[in-house]
XYZ file of C-alpha atoms in Angstrom:
689
model
C -18.307 5.212 -45.167
C -21.590 6.635 -43.964
C -22.725 9.876 -45.610
C -25.820 10.429 -43.410
C -25.543 12.424 -40.213
C -25.998 10.604 -36.928
C -26.400 11.619 -33.315
C -23.648 11.235 -30.740
C -25.617 8.381 -29.172
C -24.984 6.219 -32.255
C -22.470 3.370 -31.878
C -19.027 4.791 -32.763
C -17.445 3.892 -36.099
C -14.707 5.273 -38.323
C -15.584 8.110 -40.717
C -18.957 8.801 -39.132
C -20.667 12.158 -39.580
C -21.989 13.254 -36.213
C -24.215 16.235 -35.405
C -24.261 17.372 -31.788
C -25.647 20.669 -30.542
C -25.796 21.972 -34.134
C -22.100 21.229 -34.747
C -20.793 18.726 -37.280
C -18.002 16.252 -36.514
C -16.130 13.494 -38.302
C -15.050 10.389 -36.381
C -11.391 9.382 -36.465
C -10.459 5.934 -35.167
C -7.160 4.984 -33.514
C -6.800 1.690 -31.699
C -10.218 0.946 -30.213
C -10.981 4.591 -29.500
C -12.834 7.188 -31.559
C -12.421 10.946 -31.397
C -14.560 13.635 -32.958
C -12.852 16.154 -35.233
C -14.776 19.236 -36.435
C -15.789 18.711 -40.049
C -14.085 21.968 -41.002
C -10.686 20.682 -39.777
C -8.387 18.320 -41.674
C -7.713 14.823 -40.337
C -4.007 15.388 -40.989
C -3.479 18.937 -39.690
C 0.014 19.478 -41.136
C -0.376 20.419 -44.776
C 2.491 22.526 -46.091
C 6.164 21.673 -46.701
C 7.266 24.470 -44.351
C 5.504 22.790 -41.486
C 2.601 25.248 -41.233
C -0.486 23.655 -39.766
C -4.164 24.306 -39.834
C -5.125 25.828 -36.463
C -6.366 23.332 -33.884
C -8.515 24.178 -30.894
C -7.440 20.846 -29.335
C -4.069 19.324 -30.168
C -4.006 16.017 -32.079
C -0.959 14.598 -33.883
C -1.537 11.321 -35.785
C 2.239 10.819 -36.142
C 2.439 9.932 -32.450
C 0.326 6.804 -32.852
C 3.536 4.838 -32.291
C 3.895 6.579 -28.921
C 0.320 5.764 -27.955
C 0.480 2.142 -29.177
C 3.687 1.573 -27.241
C 2.246 3.251 -24.134
C -0.838 1.037 -24.113
C 1.264 -2.119 -24.439
C 3.781 -0.951 -21.832
C 1.113 -0.023 -19.264
C -0.679 -3.295 -19.928
C 2.539 -5.254 -19.326
C 3.239 -3.253 -16.169
C -0.324 -3.621 -14.886
C -0.382 -7.382 -15.401
C 2.808 -7.700 -13.383
C 1.542 -5.407 -10.603
C -1.865 -7.102 -10.313
C -0.190 -10.509 -10.329
C 2.050 -9.367 -7.476
C -0.889 -7.900 -5.557
C -2.879 -11.099 -6.022
C 0.028 -13.144 -4.701
C 0.375 -10.847 -1.689
C -3.369 -11.109 -1.057
C -3.270 -14.912 -1.254
C -0.372 -15.023 1.215
C -2.208 -12.695 3.600
C -5.348 -14.793 3.237
C -3.423 -17.956 4.110
C -1.973 -16.313 7.197
C -5.407 -15.092 8.258
C -6.985 -18.514 7.690
C -4.234 -20.262 9.645
C -4.670 -17.823 12.523
C -8.438 -18.278 12.447
C -8.152 -22.076 12.416
C -5.766 -21.947 15.344
C -8.191 -19.770 17.295
C -11.126 -22.081 16.497
C -9.115 -25.125 17.590
C -8.348 -23.504 20.920
C -12.014 -22.700 21.431
C -12.971 -26.291 20.594
C -10.373 -27.533 23.072
C -11.920 -25.332 25.737
C -8.983 -22.947 25.918
C -10.689 -19.875 24.482
C -8.460 -17.199 23.024
C -5.739 -17.642 25.639
C -2.550 -19.395 24.479
C -1.762 -22.881 25.698
C 0.542 -23.204 28.683
C 3.357 -25.689 28.613
C 3.523 -28.543 31.120
C 1.366 -31.584 32.015
C -1.858 -31.127 33.949
C -3.743 -33.909 35.657
C -7.137 -34.942 34.437
C -8.802 -33.926 37.704
C -7.630 -30.337 37.623
C -7.653 -29.879 33.829
C -11.323 -28.933 33.801
C -10.855 -26.609 36.771
C -7.916 -24.867 35.073
C -9.904 -24.502 31.906
C -12.862 -23.175 33.857
C -10.817 -20.571 35.682
C -9.157 -19.444 32.504
C -12.058 -19.457 30.090
C -15.206 -18.432 31.922
C -18.460 -19.476 30.317
C -17.019 -22.140 28.048
C -15.192 -23.796 30.919
C -18.312 -23.620 33.145
C -20.258 -25.480 30.498
C -17.506 -28.085 30.263
C -17.602 -28.503 34.078
C -21.347 -28.937 34.023
C -21.062 -31.533 31.279
C -18.483 -33.324 33.354
C -20.852 -33.237 36.366
C -23.599 -35.087 34.464
C -22.092 -38.273 35.924
C -22.855 -37.033 39.449
C -25.366 -38.834 41.671
C -27.063 -35.571 42.646
C -30.743 -35.476 41.654
C -31.597 -33.182 38.735
C -27.968 -32.742 37.788
C -28.450 -34.390 34.402
C -31.490 -32.230 33.563
C -29.684 -28.961 34.353
C -26.504 -29.848 32.510
C -28.334 -31.115 29.430
C -30.371 -27.905 29.243
C -27.193 -25.866 29.457
C -25.608 -28.037 26.783
C -28.574 -27.525 24.445
C -28.409 -23.781 25.051
C -24.683 -23.793 24.282
C -25.243 -25.810 21.100
C -27.825 -23.222 19.945
C -25.301 -20.446 20.542
C -22.640 -22.308 18.551
C -25.066 -22.890 15.644
C -26.071 -19.197 15.644
C -22.436 -18.125 15.683
C -21.639 -20.542 12.847
C -24.472 -19.096 10.731
C -23.246 -15.538 11.410
C -19.679 -16.476 10.499
C -20.928 -18.125 7.322
C -22.752 -14.918 6.341
C -19.647 -12.853 7.069
C -17.486 -15.240 5.026
C -19.939 -15.004 2.105
C -19.940 -11.209 2.297
C -16.160 -11.227 2.563
C -15.833 -13.439 -0.503
C -18.182 -11.170 -2.449
C -16.104 -8.184 -1.445
C -12.834 -9.882 -2.357
C -14.174 -10.840 -5.789
C -14.672 -7.185 -6.726
C -12.300 -5.853 -9.379
C -8.997 -4.531 -7.948
C -8.486 -0.861 -8.683
C -6.057 0.306 -11.364
C -6.097 4.075 -11.855
C -4.419 6.072 -14.629
C -3.941 9.836 -14.895
C -3.557 11.420 -18.331
C -2.363 14.740 -16.950
C -2.217 16.700 -20.238
C -4.978 15.049 -22.191
C -5.921 17.423 -25.094
C -8.528 15.404 -27.082
C -8.550 12.607 -24.506
C -7.478 10.072 -27.139
C -4.802 8.580 -24.906
C -7.229 8.260 -21.973
C -9.883 6.694 -24.211
C -7.430 4.119 -25.508
C -6.305 3.208 -21.994
C -9.928 2.687 -20.932
C -10.789 0.653 -24.038
C -7.648 -1.452 -24.449
C -6.428 -2.148 -20.896
C -9.151 -4.451 -19.532
C -8.254 -4.155 -15.831
C -8.383 -0.339 -15.804
C -10.980 0.929 -13.323
C -10.524 4.699 -13.710
C -8.818 7.053 -16.167
C -8.689 10.756 -15.312
C -8.253 12.986 -18.364
C -7.042 16.399 -17.213
C -6.454 19.519 -19.272
C -6.052 23.206 -18.515
C -8.314 24.399 -21.346
C -12.079 24.316 -20.943
C -12.446 23.680 -24.694
C -10.217 20.604 -24.327
C -12.218 19.066 -21.480
C -15.439 19.758 -23.359
C -13.970 17.852 -26.311
C -12.897 15.061 -23.923
C -16.405 14.779 -22.428
C -17.866 14.662 -25.929
C -15.448 11.887 -26.936
C -16.127 9.973 -23.716
C -19.847 10.148 -24.416
C -19.353 8.977 -27.993
C -17.171 6.051 -26.844
C -19.694 5.056 -24.116
C -17.003 5.220 -21.416
C -18.712 7.424 -18.815
C -18.162 4.726 -16.165
C -14.369 4.618 -16.712
C -13.143 8.012 -17.945
C -13.481 11.205 -15.929
C -12.604 14.614 -17.395
C -11.105 17.312 -15.181
C -10.477 20.961 -16.028
C -7.535 22.455 -14.196
C -3.820 22.965 -13.849
C -2.060 19.588 -13.892
C 0.316 20.717 -11.130
C -2.513 21.799 -8.836
C -4.337 18.550 -9.429
C -1.315 16.288 -8.820
C -0.140 18.169 -5.718
C -3.450 17.244 -4.037
C -2.059 13.739 -3.532
C 1.039 14.828 -1.610
C 1.266 12.936 1.698
C -1.225 10.238 0.709
C 1.469 7.572 0.972
C 0.882 3.898 0.228
C 2.485 2.819 3.528
C 2.117 4.084 7.082
C 4.894 5.149 9.452
C 5.556 1.497 10.362
C 5.902 0.454 6.723
C 2.558 -1.340 6.591
C 0.380 -0.990 3.459
C -2.470 1.486 3.694
C -5.202 2.724 1.410
C -4.106 5.493 -0.969
C -5.798 7.480 -3.715
C -2.577 7.975 -5.668
C -2.518 6.835 -9.286
C -1.004 3.543 -10.388
C 0.112 5.207 -13.642
C 0.678 8.854 -14.522
C 1.256 9.773 -18.169
C 2.918 13.110 -18.982
C 2.699 13.862 -22.696
C 3.047 17.648 -23.038
C 3.756 19.845 -26.015
C 7.461 20.477 -25.370
C 9.142 19.633 -22.090
C 7.693 17.646 -19.200
C 10.212 19.132 -16.730
C 7.767 21.486 -14.929
C 5.460 18.553 -14.116
C 8.001 16.056 -12.771
C 8.052 17.245 -9.155
C 4.273 16.920 -8.816
C 4.084 13.672 -10.785
C 6.561 11.745 -8.619
C 4.447 12.670 -5.586
C 1.081 11.809 -7.147
C 2.017 8.365 -8.501
C 1.917 5.414 -6.102
C 5.119 5.217 -4.091
C 5.091 1.412 -3.877
C 6.114 0.928 -7.493
C 3.894 3.268 -9.511
C 4.608 3.817 -13.207
C 5.543 7.235 -14.566
C 5.424 7.678 -18.373
C 7.148 10.822 -19.661
C 7.384 12.348 -23.143
C 9.650 15.300 -23.981
C 9.396 16.722 -27.507
C 11.959 19.515 -27.052
C 14.878 17.596 -28.597
C 16.339 20.930 -29.675
C 17.095 21.526 -25.984
C 18.233 18.162 -24.581
C 19.877 16.784 -27.736
C 21.667 19.755 -29.272
C 24.403 22.257 -28.471
C 22.317 25.354 -29.149
C 20.716 25.913 -25.746
C 22.915 24.573 -22.908
C 21.526 27.193 -20.526
C 17.942 26.116 -21.295
C 18.839 22.454 -20.896
C 20.354 23.136 -17.487
C 17.376 25.161 -16.277
C 14.913 22.456 -17.335
C 16.780 19.203 -16.741
C 19.577 20.161 -14.340
C 22.366 19.358 -16.805
C 23.929 20.428 -20.086
C 23.709 18.279 -23.251
C 26.433 16.551 -25.239
C 27.435 17.589 -28.727
C 28.006 14.716 -31.141
C 26.362 11.659 -32.635
C 25.445 10.384 -29.164
C 23.447 13.509 -28.252
C 20.028 11.798 -28.216
C 21.229 9.005 -25.945
C 22.761 11.638 -23.655
C 19.430 13.471 -23.773
C 17.657 10.398 -22.425
C 20.079 10.374 -19.505
C 19.436 14.080 -18.867
C 15.690 13.426 -18.644
C 16.223 10.420 -16.351
C 18.521 12.540 -14.168
C 15.801 15.166 -13.867
C 13.197 12.565 -12.820
C 15.561 10.815 -10.390
C 16.665 14.031 -8.691
C 13.054 15.261 -8.413
C 12.035 11.968 -6.785
C 15.060 11.747 -4.484
C 14.062 14.930 -2.646
C 11.126 13.005 -1.190
C 12.926 9.731 -0.486
C 11.688 8.199 -3.749
C 13.932 6.024 -5.913
C 13.604 5.729 -9.694
C 14.025 2.525 -11.710
C 14.185 3.020 -15.512
C 12.138 0.380 -17.321
C 12.333 1.613 -20.917
C 13.972 4.744 -22.357
C 13.682 5.482 -26.066
C 14.713 8.240 -28.448
C 11.956 8.250 -31.074
C 11.759 10.546 -34.092
C 11.659 14.080 -32.631
C 10.962 13.171 -28.991
C 12.009 11.027 -26.033
C 9.738 8.566 -24.240
C 10.705 7.029 -20.880
C 8.913 4.630 -18.528
C 10.152 4.575 -14.922
C 9.049 2.925 -11.691
C 8.853 5.048 -8.524
C 9.382 3.437 -5.097
C 9.773 4.980 -1.647
C 13.123 3.868 -0.226
C 15.522 6.068 1.694
C 18.298 3.463 1.289
C 17.976 3.238 -2.498
C 18.077 7.028 -2.861
C 21.572 7.038 -1.323
C 22.973 5.432 -4.486
C 21.949 8.334 -6.728
C 25.086 10.487 -6.332
C 27.238 7.482 -7.205
C 25.304 6.918 -10.435
C 25.111 10.550 -11.540
C 27.941 11.485 -13.898
C 29.564 14.416 -15.615
C 31.346 14.025 -18.957
C 34.420 15.560 -20.573
C 33.392 15.511 -24.210
C 35.818 16.059 -27.099
C 33.102 17.548 -29.287
C 35.462 19.691 -31.381
C 37.980 16.940 -32.088
C 37.895 13.169 -32.170
C 34.585 12.601 -30.334
C 36.022 10.719 -27.338
C 34.585 11.229 -23.878
C 35.503 10.646 -20.246
C 32.889 10.028 -17.561
C 33.078 10.565 -13.832
C 30.442 10.123 -11.135
C 29.729 12.814 -8.562
C 29.751 10.293 -5.738
C 31.140 6.851 -5.107
C 29.330 3.668 -4.030
C 31.835 1.194 -2.628
C 31.386 -2.255 -1.083
C 32.979 -2.463 2.357
C 33.296 -5.188 4.978
C 31.745 -4.634 8.383
C 33.752 -4.651 11.634
C 33.468 -8.416 11.954
C 34.809 -8.880 8.444
C 31.988 -11.262 7.541
C 29.306 -9.163 5.868
C 29.439 -6.405 3.268
C 27.692 -3.040 3.165
C 27.605 -0.095 0.770
C 29.606 2.980 1.711
C 28.613 6.221 -0.026
C 31.380 8.786 -0.333
C 32.785 11.592 -2.497
C 33.807 11.008 -6.104
C 37.268 11.747 -7.576
C 38.300 15.364 -7.948
C 39.310 15.723 -11.598
C 38.549 14.506 -15.097
C 41.920 15.565 -16.420
C 43.074 18.593 -18.390
C 41.164 20.910 -20.700
C 42.393 19.106 -23.814
C 41.573 15.641 -25.110
C 44.326 13.103 -24.299
C 43.850 11.530 -27.759
C 43.704 14.442 -30.195
C 44.738 17.435 -28.071
C 41.576 19.333 -29.000
C 39.574 21.335 -26.465
C 36.937 19.425 -24.476
C 33.668 20.613 -22.941
C 31.820 19.551 -19.810
C 28.374 17.928 -20.100
C 25.913 16.745 -17.479
C 25.268 15.900 -14.757
C 23.186 13.047 -16.097
C 22.032 9.552 -15.141
C 24.762 6.869 -15.300
C 22.798 3.682 -14.578
C 21.117 1.243 -16.995
C 18.261 2.875 -18.912
C 16.264 -0.300 -19.701
C 14.875 -3.272 -17.779
C 15.260 -6.505 -19.786
C 12.404 -8.178 -17.892
C 10.018 -5.325 -18.689
C 10.941 -5.286 -22.390
C 10.554 -9.064 -22.655
C 7.113 -8.864 -21.066
C 5.984 -6.367 -23.741
C 7.527 -8.427 -26.542
C 5.885 -11.617 -25.257
C 2.498 -9.964 -25.563
C 2.999 -8.655 -29.114
C 1.993 -11.860 -30.985
C -1.408 -11.767 -29.279
C -2.399 -8.199 -30.210
C -4.436 -7.191 -33.250
C -2.406 -5.640 -36.058
C -5.486 -3.629 -37.033
C -5.712 -2.089 -33.570
C -1.968 -1.610 -33.120
C -0.803 -0.582 -36.566
C 2.772 0.181 -35.451
C 3.582 -3.240 -33.956
C 6.228 -3.887 -36.626
C 8.193 -0.858 -35.543
C 7.546 -1.554 -31.843
C 8.980 -5.052 -32.210
C 12.073 -3.770 -34.006
C 12.807 -0.933 -31.590
C 12.218 -3.051 -28.462
C 14.516 -5.766 -29.773
C 17.185 -3.129 -30.340
C 16.695 -1.801 -26.812
C 16.980 -5.344 -25.470
C 20.201 -5.935 -27.409
C 21.879 -2.783 -26.082
C 21.537 -3.830 -22.433
C 25.014 -4.642 -21.131
C 25.127 -8.138 -19.514
C 26.139 -7.076 -16.006
C 27.602 -9.692 -13.690
C 26.136 -9.736 -10.207
C 28.535 -9.201 -7.313
C 27.934 -12.085 -4.865
C 29.046 -9.890 -1.955
C 26.554 -7.101 -2.694
C 23.721 -6.925 -0.136
C 21.508 -5.293 -2.797
C 22.002 -8.014 -5.432
C 18.791 -9.097 -7.149
C 19.368 -12.733 -6.165
C 19.216 -11.678 -2.502
C 16.512 -9.008 -2.490
C 14.435 -9.951 -5.577
C 14.361 -6.209 -6.302
C 16.103 -3.847 -8.708
C 19.714 -3.210 -7.670
C 20.204 0.566 -7.474
C 23.986 0.229 -7.263
C 24.296 -0.757 -10.947
C 26.295 1.438 -13.347
C 26.093 1.213 -17.141
C 29.608 0.390 -18.451
C 28.664 1.577 -21.959
C 26.595 4.747 -21.530
C 27.073 6.064 -25.087
C 27.811 4.848 -28.603
C 30.095 5.849 -31.455
C 29.690 5.622 -35.229
C 32.615 4.337 -37.360
C 31.850 6.788 -40.163
C 32.258 9.716 -37.735
C 35.657 8.370 -36.631
C 36.690 7.902 -40.246
C 36.053 11.588 -40.929
C 38.533 12.499 -38.189
C 41.422 10.580 -39.790
C 40.172 10.929 -43.405
C 40.024 7.234 -44.254
C 37.537 4.905 -45.896
C 34.865 3.912 -43.380
C 35.204 0.321 -42.127
C 32.152 -1.917 -42.192
C 30.301 -2.130 -38.876
C 30.807 -5.905 -38.796
C 34.561 -5.421 -39.178
C 34.732 -3.010 -36.225
C 32.501 -5.206 -34.068
C 34.566 -8.240 -35.016
C 37.779 -6.494 -33.962
C 36.262 -5.478 -30.635
C 34.897 -8.947 -29.916
C 38.178 -10.558 -30.890
C 39.830 -8.452 -28.174
C 37.242 -9.636 -25.649
C 35.000 -6.574 -25.511
C 31.216 -6.496 -25.610
C 29.550 -4.516 -28.385
C 26.163 -4.094 -30.001
C 23.949 -1.531 -31.747
C 22.023 1.367 -30.225
C 18.351 2.044 -30.879
C 19.075 5.792 -31.059
C 20.920 5.879 -34.392
C 21.623 3.575 -37.371
C 25.257 2.504 -37.804
C 25.988 2.959 -34.101
C 28.197 0.751 -31.917
C 27.941 0.540 -28.132
C 30.897 -1.045 -26.375
C 32.711 -1.223 -23.057
C 36.068 -0.887 -24.837
C 38.149 2.172 -23.820
C 38.798 4.908 -26.345
C 42.463 3.935 -26.520
C 41.372 0.587 -27.956
C 38.801 2.116 -30.313
C 41.337 4.499 -31.842
C 43.939 1.746 -32.014
C 41.484 -0.324 -34.066
C 40.941 2.633 -36.413
C 44.693 3.134 -36.824
C 45.119 -0.566 -37.532
C 42.347 -0.333 -40.119
C 44.337 2.285 -42.037
C 47.470 0.124 -41.822
C 45.910 -3.229 -42.774
C 43.034 -2.330 -45.074
C 42.711 1.277 -46.211
C 45.857 3.437 -46.062
C 45.327 7.168 -45.815
C 46.273 9.226 -48.847
C 49.283 11.413 -48.387
C 48.375 14.982 -47.561
C 44.805 14.090 -46.550
C 45.370 15.149 -42.935
C 46.306 18.730 -42.178
C 48.750 19.702 -39.473
C 47.537 20.181 -35.896
C 44.098 18.708 -36.536
C 42.483 15.957 -34.466
C 43.435 13.319 -37.033
C 47.014 14.638 -37.090
C 47.413 13.834 -33.381
C 45.365 10.614 -33.492
C 47.675 9.188 -36.155
C 50.739 10.184 -34.147
C 51.986 12.678 -36.727
C 52.591 15.442 -34.189
C 53.456 15.845 -30.537
C 51.182 13.779 -28.373
C 49.655 15.447 -25.297
C 50.881 14.508 -21.827
C 48.273 12.457 -20.026
C 47.896 13.520 -16.430
C 44.692 11.599 -15.805
C 43.756 9.508 -18.848
C 41.037 7.247 -17.490
C 38.432 5.618 -19.695
C 36.628 3.779 -16.963
C 36.206 6.002 -13.947
C 33.959 5.563 -10.969
C 30.812 5.391 -13.002
C 31.119 4.605 -16.666
C 33.147 4.602 -19.818
C 35.856 7.231 -20.217
C 39.558 6.846 -21.068
C 42.135 4.280 -19.882
C 45.232 4.907 -17.748
C 47.798 4.239 -20.466
C 50.576 6.722 -21.043
C 52.096 7.526 -24.399
C 55.173 9.506 -25.274
C 55.187 11.869 -28.175
C 57.090 11.482 -31.382
C 57.006 12.203 -35.040
C 55.918 8.991 -36.712
C 54.977 7.877 -40.167
C 51.406 8.427 -41.353
C 50.038 5.017 -40.375
C 52.446 4.213 -37.553
C 51.203 3.543 -34.053
C 52.753 5.750 -31.300
C 56.011 4.195 -30.163
C 55.107 3.302 -26.597
C 51.547 2.257 -27.269
C 50.636 -1.101 -25.790
C 50.625 -3.671 -28.591
C 47.745 -6.065 -29.217
C 46.562 -7.992 -32.226
C 43.658 -6.462 -34.141
C 41.685 -8.872 -36.326
C 38.867 -7.539 -38.491
C 36.700 -10.658 -38.291
C 33.452 -9.707 -40.022
C 31.946 -13.122 -39.339
C 32.522 -12.637 -35.616
C 31.147 -9.105 -35.829
C 27.962 -10.074 -37.641
C 24.867 -9.682 -35.489
C 23.295 -13.024 -34.579
C 19.706 -11.827 -34.864
C 18.980 -12.171 -38.573
C 15.226 -11.563 -38.351
C 13.819 -9.003 -40.769
C 12.875 -6.389 -38.190
C 12.172 -2.686 -38.693
C 14.927 -1.513 -36.372
C 15.207 2.047 -37.656
C 12.084 3.807 -38.867
C 12.028 5.962 -41.980
C 10.017 9.184 -41.972
C 6.365 8.088 -41.711
C 5.142 10.628 -44.278
C 6.062 13.872 -45.996
C 6.220 17.049 -43.892
C 5.819 15.204 -40.601
C 6.936 16.518 -37.217
C 5.804 17.831 -33.832
C 3.406 20.369 -35.435
C 2.299 23.646 -33.866
C 0.843 24.128 -30.406
C -2.958 24.152 -30.113
C -4.526 27.599 -29.844
C -6.713 28.381 -26.834
C -6.937 30.274 -23.564
C -7.478 28.914 -20.092
């Protein structure tokens, strides 16, 4: 640690003491970037147990290093894929151009010029004449060369002079083409552009890390509304010696991003064209990113640009306190229950997808994570009017039994259905209205009152290929630079595990095997999770081990795994009828309920069949877009405490813990403990625009 003061021109290092314009700063290092913190401020701003913070002129939260580490690795994985694809497209275009050029040169050498060959045989006597008539000067020269065999005096001298002149022209043209080819090669060897916008940059730390740690980045724009913030950014850029890569901009992020509206990456005919839109836009605000989504989807490249979004207002999208605020920001109401954070992710994705769809842009979720007190999603934006048509059929509303047993029923607003064409040979997607009703006001399992949640996104929230690409790069990164790689590995493996193995429909015209693109017709069969301990509270029994519940589900042929959003969670495509049947069987086989533990007319009272069961008018667990409730009717009756309702379909429940044990036995940090005492989102930075 250096105690002497240095100028800002000194090579950056951790714990430096810098004096610039009579102000003292301390250097803080994260990743490969360095930021300057005023000496009077603490490196860890949050200091008191109540969450009070020392005032900051520019916001910096060290707790979000995990967010920044993950973002660097995710953008790097995305960029490598994009540049690889662009290189392949360039090579293919180059081959086509070379083939066309060779064909043109061959025609010229054959004396046919740029005109295409005509079919049919031509005699030797008239071949030269035909070539001459068709090709002007080149054919005239060929005729003269042919006439060198004439007996006319001086004919040889004239024709040979013309031939020499023609040879000089060819040599000159060859030299010019060689120069052009050399210049073209030099131009092609220049670095392909890869531009990133850090729209709400604060200290500029995120922008600095992108410039330092993503080698193919050509420009990072660090924007902030506050003049004090951009001054801090410029100071940090200067200290990091990144003036050639990072550009600071003072202004409203919306105003700045809306400047790129209409600068599409393809012309009216669908051909690629030059565009100044950003390859990556990162939205990392204090609070919600909702106000910036409309501008961001129009400023990111519409041929597969990456949008990275953070929302730290979990009290809105993952709680039951502010449904009106959630609807105004994200266009849907949240779910109450253990699955609230996973539902919050789907609310945020719904907001992005609906914002993009207004402009014919389709959204593909690549990675969606609930982390600590915030959500972080990475989505790909592509212009496609056809793909946008699937959105209504993968947007769902939920009947949530949040006051009773915790069951839910999902239903999509629209319906995407495969249909045969008039010839009966090919299939196409028909987009129509969704079903009319989710059922009654009360839960068909426990007879408690249900509430409506959503609309929210019903498709898969992760891309397995994208996650694998990030994981494949983890062994090669420095643990000193990326200090949260242990947690990144654990959380990404969890996200990879929770992806339902969807079977591809061979008749679908949008199947990946046919288009080599993301299939926008896909629906997630297991959109939410449940926790056995929460179900045990409903019926007042001893909580079964997770392996026992998973084993029972797998024995019945259902898929199940964990969720990254909460420890002890189980995601499954089993209907709620089956889940509650397993819990009832648990009390019968393993842990009987104590007499008098369940009060009359409670959720557990109805679940255990102790009272009158509700009539099921529309009890569907798998509706047109997800997991809800199955169409199985039950009649009511007064039964013993652990008896199954009389007309319930019978099936064998086996609590096979060996079968339910997760196969991945690696010692991974799947669920992070609090990183330090009194941590959290901290207070907003103080400053005026």
